[in-house]
mmCIF file of C-alpha atoms and ligand atoms in Angstrom:
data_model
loop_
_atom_site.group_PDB
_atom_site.id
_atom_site.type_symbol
_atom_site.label_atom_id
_atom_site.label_comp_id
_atom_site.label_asym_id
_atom_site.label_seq_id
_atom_site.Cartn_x
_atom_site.Cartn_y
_atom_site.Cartn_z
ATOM 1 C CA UNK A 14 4.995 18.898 39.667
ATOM 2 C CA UNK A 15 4.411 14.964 39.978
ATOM 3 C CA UNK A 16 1.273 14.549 42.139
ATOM 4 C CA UNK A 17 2.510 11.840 44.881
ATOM 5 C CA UNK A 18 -0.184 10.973 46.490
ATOM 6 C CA UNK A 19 -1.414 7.053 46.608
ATOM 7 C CA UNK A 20 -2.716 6.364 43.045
ATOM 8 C CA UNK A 21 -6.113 3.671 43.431
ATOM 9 C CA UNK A 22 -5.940 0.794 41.129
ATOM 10 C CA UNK A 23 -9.167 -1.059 40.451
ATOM 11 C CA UNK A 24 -9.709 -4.192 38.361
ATOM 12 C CA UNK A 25 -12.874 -6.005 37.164
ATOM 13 C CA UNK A 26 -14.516 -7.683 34.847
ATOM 14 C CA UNK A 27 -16.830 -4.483 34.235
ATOM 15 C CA UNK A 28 -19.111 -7.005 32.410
ATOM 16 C CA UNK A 29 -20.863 -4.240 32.208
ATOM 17 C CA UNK A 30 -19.419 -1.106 33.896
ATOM 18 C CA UNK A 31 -22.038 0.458 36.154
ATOM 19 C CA UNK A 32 -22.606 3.337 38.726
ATOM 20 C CA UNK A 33 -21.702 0.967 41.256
ATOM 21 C CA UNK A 34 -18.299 0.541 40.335
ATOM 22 C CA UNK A 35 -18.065 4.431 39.180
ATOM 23 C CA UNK A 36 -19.641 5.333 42.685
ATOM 24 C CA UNK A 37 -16.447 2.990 44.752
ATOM 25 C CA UNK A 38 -13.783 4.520 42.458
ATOM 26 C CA UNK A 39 -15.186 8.405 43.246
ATOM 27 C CA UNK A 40 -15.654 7.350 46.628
ATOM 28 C CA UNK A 41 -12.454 6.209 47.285
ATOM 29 C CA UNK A 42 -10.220 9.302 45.755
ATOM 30 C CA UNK A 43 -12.311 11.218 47.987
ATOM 31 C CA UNK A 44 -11.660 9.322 51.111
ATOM 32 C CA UNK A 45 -8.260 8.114 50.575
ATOM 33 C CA UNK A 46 -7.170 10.964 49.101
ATOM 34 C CA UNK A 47 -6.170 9.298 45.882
ATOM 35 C CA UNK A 48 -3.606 10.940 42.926
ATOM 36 C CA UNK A 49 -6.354 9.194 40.326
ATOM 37 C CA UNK A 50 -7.413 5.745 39.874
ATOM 38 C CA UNK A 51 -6.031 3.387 36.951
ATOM 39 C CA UNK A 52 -9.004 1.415 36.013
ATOM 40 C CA UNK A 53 -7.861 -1.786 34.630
ATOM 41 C CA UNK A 54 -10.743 -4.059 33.026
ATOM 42 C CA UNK A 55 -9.535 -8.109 32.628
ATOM 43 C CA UNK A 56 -8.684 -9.537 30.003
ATOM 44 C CA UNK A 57 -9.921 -13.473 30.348
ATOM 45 C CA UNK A 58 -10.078 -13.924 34.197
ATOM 46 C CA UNK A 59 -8.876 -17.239 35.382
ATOM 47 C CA UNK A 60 -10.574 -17.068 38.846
ATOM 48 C CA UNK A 61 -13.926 -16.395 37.673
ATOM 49 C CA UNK A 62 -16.170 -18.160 34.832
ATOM 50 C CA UNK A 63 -15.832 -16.176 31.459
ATOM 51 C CA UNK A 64 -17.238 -12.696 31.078
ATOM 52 C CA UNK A 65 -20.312 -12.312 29.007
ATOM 53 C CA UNK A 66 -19.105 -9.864 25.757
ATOM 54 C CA UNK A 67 -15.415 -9.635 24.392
ATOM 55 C CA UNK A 68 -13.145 -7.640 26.079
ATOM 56 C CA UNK A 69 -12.745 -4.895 23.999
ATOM 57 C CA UNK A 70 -15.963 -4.290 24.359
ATOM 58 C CA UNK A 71 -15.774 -4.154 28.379
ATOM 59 C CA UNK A 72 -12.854 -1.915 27.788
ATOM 60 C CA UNK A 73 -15.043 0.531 25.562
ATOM 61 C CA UNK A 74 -17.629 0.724 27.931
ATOM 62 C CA UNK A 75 -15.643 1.931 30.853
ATOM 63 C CA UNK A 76 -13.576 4.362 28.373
ATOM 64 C CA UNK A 77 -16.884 5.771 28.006
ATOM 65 C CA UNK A 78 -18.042 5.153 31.350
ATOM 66 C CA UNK A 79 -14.857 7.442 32.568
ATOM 67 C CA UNK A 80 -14.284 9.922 29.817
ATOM 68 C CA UNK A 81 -15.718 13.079 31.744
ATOM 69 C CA UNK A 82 -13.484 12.455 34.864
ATOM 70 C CA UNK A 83 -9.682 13.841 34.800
ATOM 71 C CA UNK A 84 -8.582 11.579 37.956
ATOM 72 C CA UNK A 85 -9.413 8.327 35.956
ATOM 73 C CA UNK A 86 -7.760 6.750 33.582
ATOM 74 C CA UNK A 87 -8.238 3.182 32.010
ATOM 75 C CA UNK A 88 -5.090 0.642 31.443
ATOM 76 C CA UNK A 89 -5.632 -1.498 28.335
ATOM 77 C CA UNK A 90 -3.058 -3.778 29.432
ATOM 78 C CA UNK A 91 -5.251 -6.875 30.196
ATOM 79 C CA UNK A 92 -7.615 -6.856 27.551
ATOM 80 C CA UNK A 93 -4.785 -6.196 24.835
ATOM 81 C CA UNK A 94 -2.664 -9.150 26.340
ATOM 82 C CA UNK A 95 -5.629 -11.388 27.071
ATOM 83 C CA UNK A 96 -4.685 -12.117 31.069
ATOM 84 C CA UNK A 97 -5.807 -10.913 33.972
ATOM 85 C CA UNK A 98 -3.465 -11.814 36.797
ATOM 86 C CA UNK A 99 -3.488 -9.216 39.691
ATOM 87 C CA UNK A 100 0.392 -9.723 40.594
ATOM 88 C CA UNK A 101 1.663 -9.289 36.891
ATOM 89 C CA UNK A 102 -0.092 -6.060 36.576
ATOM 90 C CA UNK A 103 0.619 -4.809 39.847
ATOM 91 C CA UNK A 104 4.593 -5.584 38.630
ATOM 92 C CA UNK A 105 4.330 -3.630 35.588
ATOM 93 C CA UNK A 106 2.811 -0.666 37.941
ATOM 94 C CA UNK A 107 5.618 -1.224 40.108
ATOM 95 C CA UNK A 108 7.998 -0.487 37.311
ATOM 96 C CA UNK A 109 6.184 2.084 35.854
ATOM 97 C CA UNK A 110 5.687 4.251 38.999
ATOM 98 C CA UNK A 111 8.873 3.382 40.816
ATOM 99 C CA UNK A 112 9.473 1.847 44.053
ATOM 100 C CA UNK A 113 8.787 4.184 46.780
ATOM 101 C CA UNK A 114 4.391 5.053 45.061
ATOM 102 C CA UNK A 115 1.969 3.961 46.758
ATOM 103 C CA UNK A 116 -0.230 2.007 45.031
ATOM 104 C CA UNK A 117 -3.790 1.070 46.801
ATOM 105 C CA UNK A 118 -5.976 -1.942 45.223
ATOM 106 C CA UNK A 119 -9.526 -1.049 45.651
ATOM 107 C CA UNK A 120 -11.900 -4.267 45.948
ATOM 108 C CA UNK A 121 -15.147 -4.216 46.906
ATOM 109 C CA UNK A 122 -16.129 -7.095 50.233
ATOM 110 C CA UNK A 123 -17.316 -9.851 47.956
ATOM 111 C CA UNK A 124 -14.134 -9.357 45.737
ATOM 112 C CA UNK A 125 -11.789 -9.169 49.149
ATOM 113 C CA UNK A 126 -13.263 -12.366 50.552
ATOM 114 C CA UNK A 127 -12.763 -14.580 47.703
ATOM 115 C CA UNK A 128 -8.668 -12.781 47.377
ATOM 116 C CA UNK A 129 -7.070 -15.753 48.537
ATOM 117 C CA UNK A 130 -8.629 -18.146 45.527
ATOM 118 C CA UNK A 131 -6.487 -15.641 43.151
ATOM 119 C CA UNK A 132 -2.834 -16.394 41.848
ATOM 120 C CA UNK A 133 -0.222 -15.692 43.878
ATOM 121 C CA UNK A 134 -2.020 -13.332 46.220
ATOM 122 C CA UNK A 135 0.429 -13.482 48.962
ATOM 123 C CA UNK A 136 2.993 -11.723 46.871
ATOM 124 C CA UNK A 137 0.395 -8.556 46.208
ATOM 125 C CA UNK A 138 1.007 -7.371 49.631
ATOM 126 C CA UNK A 139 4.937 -6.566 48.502
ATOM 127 C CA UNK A 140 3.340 -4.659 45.167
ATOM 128 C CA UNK A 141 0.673 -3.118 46.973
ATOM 129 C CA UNK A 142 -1.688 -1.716 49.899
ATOM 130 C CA UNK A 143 -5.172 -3.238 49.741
ATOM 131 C CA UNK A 144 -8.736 -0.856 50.476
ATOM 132 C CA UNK A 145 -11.755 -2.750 50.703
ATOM 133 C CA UNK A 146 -15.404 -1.483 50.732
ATOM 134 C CA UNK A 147 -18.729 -2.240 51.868
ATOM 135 C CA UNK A 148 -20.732 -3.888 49.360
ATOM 136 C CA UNK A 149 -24.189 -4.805 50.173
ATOM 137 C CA UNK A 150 -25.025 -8.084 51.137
ATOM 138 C CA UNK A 151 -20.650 -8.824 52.199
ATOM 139 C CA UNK A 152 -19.473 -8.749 55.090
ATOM 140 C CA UNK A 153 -16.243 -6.971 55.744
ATOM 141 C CA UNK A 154 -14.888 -9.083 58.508
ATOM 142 C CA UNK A 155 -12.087 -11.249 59.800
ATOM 143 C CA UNK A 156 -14.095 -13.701 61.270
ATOM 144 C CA UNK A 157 -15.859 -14.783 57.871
ATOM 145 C CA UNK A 158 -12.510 -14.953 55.794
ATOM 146 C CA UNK A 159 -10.574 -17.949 54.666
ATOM 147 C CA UNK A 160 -7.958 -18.466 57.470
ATOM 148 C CA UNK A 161 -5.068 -17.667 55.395
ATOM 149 C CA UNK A 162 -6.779 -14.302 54.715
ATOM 150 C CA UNK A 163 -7.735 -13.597 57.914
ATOM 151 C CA UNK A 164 -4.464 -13.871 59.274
ATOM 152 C CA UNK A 165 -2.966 -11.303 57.162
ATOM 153 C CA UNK A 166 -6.276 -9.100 57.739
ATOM 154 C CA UNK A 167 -5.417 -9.000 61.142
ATOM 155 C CA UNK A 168 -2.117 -8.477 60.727
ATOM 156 C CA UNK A 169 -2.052 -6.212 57.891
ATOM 157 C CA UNK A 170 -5.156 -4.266 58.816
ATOM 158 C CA UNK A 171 -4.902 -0.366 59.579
ATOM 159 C CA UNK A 172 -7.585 1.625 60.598
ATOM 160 C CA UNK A 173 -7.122 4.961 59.548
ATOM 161 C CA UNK A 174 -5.942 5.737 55.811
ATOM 162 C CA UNK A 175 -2.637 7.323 56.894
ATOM 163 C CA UNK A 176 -1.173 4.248 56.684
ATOM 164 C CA UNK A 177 -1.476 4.427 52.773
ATOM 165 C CA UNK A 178 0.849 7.440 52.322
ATOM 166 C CA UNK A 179 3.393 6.285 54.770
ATOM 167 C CA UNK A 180 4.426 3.440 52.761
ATOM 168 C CA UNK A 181 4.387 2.034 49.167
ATOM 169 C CA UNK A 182 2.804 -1.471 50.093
ATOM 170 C CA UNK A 183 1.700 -4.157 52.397
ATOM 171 C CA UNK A 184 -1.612 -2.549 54.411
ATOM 172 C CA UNK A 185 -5.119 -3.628 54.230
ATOM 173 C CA UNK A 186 -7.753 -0.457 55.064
ATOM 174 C CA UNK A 187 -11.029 -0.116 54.340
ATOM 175 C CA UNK A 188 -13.480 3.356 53.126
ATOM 176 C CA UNK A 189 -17.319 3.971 53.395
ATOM 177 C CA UNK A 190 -18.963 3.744 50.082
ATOM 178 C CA UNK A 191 -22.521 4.790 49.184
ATOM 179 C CA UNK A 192 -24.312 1.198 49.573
ATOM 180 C CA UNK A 193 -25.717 0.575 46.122
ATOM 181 C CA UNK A 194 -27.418 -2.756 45.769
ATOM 182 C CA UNK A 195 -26.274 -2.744 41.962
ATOM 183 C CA UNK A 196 -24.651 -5.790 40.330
ATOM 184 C CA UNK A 197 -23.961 -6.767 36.728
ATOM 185 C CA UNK A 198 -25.017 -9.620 37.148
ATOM 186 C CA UNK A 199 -28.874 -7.989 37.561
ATOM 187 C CA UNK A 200 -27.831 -5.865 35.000
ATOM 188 C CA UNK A 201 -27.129 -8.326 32.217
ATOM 189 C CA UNK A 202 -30.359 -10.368 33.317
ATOM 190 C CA UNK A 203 -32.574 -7.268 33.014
ATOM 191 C CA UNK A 204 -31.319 -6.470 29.443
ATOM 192 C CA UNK A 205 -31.567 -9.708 28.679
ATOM 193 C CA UNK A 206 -35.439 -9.970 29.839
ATOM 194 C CA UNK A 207 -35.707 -6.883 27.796
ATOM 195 C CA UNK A 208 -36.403 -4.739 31.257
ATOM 196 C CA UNK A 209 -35.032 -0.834 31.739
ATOM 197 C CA UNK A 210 -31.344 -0.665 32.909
ATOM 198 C CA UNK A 211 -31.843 3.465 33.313
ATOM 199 C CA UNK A 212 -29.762 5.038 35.945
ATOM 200 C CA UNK A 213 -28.225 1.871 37.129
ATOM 201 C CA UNK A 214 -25.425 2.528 34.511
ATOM 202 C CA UNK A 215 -24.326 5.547 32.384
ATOM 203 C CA UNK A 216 -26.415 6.769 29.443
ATOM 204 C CA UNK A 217 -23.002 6.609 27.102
ATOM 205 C CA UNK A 218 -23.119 2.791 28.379
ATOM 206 C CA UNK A 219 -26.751 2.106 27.899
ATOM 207 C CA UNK A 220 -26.536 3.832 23.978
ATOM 208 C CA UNK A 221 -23.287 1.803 23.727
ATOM 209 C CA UNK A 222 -24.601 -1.966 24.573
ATOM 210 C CA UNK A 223 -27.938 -1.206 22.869
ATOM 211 C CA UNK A 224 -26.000 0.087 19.808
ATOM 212 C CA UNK A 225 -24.222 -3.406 20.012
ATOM 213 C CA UNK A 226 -27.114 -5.643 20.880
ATOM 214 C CA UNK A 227 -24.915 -6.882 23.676
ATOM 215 C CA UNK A 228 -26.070 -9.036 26.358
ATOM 216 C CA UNK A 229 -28.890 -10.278 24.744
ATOM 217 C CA UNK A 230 -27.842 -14.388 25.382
ATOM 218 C CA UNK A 231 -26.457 -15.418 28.184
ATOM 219 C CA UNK A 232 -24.444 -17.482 26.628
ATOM 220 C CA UNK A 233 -20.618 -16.486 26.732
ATOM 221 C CA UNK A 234 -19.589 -14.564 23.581
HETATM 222 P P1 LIG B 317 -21.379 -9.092 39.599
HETATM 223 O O1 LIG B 317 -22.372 -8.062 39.958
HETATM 224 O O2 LIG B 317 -21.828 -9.936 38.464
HETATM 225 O O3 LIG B 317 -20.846 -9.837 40.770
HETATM 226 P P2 LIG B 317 -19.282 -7.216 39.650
HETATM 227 O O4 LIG B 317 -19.764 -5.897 39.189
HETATM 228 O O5 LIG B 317 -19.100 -7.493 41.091
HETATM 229 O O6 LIG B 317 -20.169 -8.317 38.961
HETATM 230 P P3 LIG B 317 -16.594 -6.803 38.671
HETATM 231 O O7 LIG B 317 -16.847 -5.923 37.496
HETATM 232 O O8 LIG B 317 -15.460 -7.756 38.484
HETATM 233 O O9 LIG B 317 -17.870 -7.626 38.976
HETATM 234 O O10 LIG B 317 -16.355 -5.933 39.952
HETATM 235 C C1 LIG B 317 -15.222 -5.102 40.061
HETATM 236 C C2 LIG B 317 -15.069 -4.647 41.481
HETATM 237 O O11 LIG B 317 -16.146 -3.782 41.844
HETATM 238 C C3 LIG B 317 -15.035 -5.764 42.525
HETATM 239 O O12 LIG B 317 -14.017 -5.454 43.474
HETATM 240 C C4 LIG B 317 -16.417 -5.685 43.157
HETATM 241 O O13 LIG B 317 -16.408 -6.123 44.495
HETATM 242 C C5 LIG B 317 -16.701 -4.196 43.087
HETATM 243 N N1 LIG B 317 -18.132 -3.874 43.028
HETATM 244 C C6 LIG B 317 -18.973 -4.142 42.002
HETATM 245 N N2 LIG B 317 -20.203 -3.681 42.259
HETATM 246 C C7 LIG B 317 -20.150 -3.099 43.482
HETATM 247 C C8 LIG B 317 -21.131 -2.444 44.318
HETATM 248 N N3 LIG B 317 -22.374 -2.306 43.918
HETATM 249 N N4 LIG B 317 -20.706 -1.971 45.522
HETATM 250 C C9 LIG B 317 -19.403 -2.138 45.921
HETATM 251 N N5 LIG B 317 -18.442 -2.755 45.172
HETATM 252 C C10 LIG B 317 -18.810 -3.220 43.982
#
């Protein structure tokens, strides 16, 4: 039989992937009692300067990243079609799961505050239901968000996770993750200084970038 339940969609650049972002995606099937979660890495983000190695190698890493866990699966879509616009993809879900799934977009706080700079972000509440989670050092509050944000927080925002298997679409919740103080950003600047990146990212990663001498420049590939 079909499992029903919400199914957790998270995007990123995953420039690299790291536990982080593996932590939030376990984190959240667990608390929001997820189906699985589609991990979707961009293709050439337009709301965000250039990622650091080509995208099929991002893609590769979180293939590997994922490959022992049978409630994630990764969505080539972006990288293959070079674009990375939230509402597209959440469109082509729509299609491909039918009308009445929910679908849940799992951001992390700095990624929710800066929603309203993406394209036609309005129109993702009709596609889909938004979780946010703690990140450290972002604040997950109303009174800190753009005004056009914060007006749909308010609005949209539902404090217990019921609200994401009632409908298909259109809430905002949030879900305690693990606080892990881990960024790719640090990442990329420790490889690049030639400093250990051990247990802040899977070994299958680590043997992956170092078999690809990737982020050795910081300039863009
Ligand atoms: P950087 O560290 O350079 O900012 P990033 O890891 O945040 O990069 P993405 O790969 O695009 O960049 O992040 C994908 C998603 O994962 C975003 O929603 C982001 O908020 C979330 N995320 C990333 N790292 C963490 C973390 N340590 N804790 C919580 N959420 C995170």
């Amino acid at each position: 039989m079909q499992d029903s339940r919400p199914l957790g969609i998270f995007g990123g650049t995953f420039d690299p992937v790291h536990l982080g972002h593996l932590r939030l995606a376990e984190e959240a099937v667990e608390s929001l009692d997820l189906a699985g979660i589609r991990w979707i890495p961009a293709g050439q983000p337009k709301h965000r300067a250039a990622p650091h190695v080509d995208a099929t190698h991002r893609l590769r890493m979180v293939e590997l990243a994922v490959a022992d866990n049978p409630r994630f699966a990764v969505d080539a879509a972006e990288v293959e079609s070079d674009a990375s616009y939230t509402v597209p993809t959440l469109e082509r879900l729509r299609v491909e799961f039918g009308e009445g799934r929910s679908l849940v977009l799992l951001l992390g706080a700095d990624a929710y505050a800066g929603l309203a700079g993406w394209h036609r972000w309005q129109e993702i509440f009709s596609l889909a239901h938004i979780a946010v989670t703690h990140r450290p050092g972002y604040a997950i509050d109303a009174a800190t968000l753009p005004p056009a944000l914060a007006e749909e927080h308010v609005r949209r925002f539902r404090p217990d996770g019921a609200a994401f298997t009632s409908s298909a679409a259109g809430c905002i919740g949030s879900f305690a993750m693990t606080p892990l103080a881990i960024s790719a950003t640090d990442i990329r600047e420790r490889l690049q200084a030639g400093r250990s990146v051990r247990y802040l990212l899977p070994r299958p990663v680590i043997d992956y970038i170092q078999t690809h001498r990737l982020y050795l420049r910081q300039t863009p590939a």
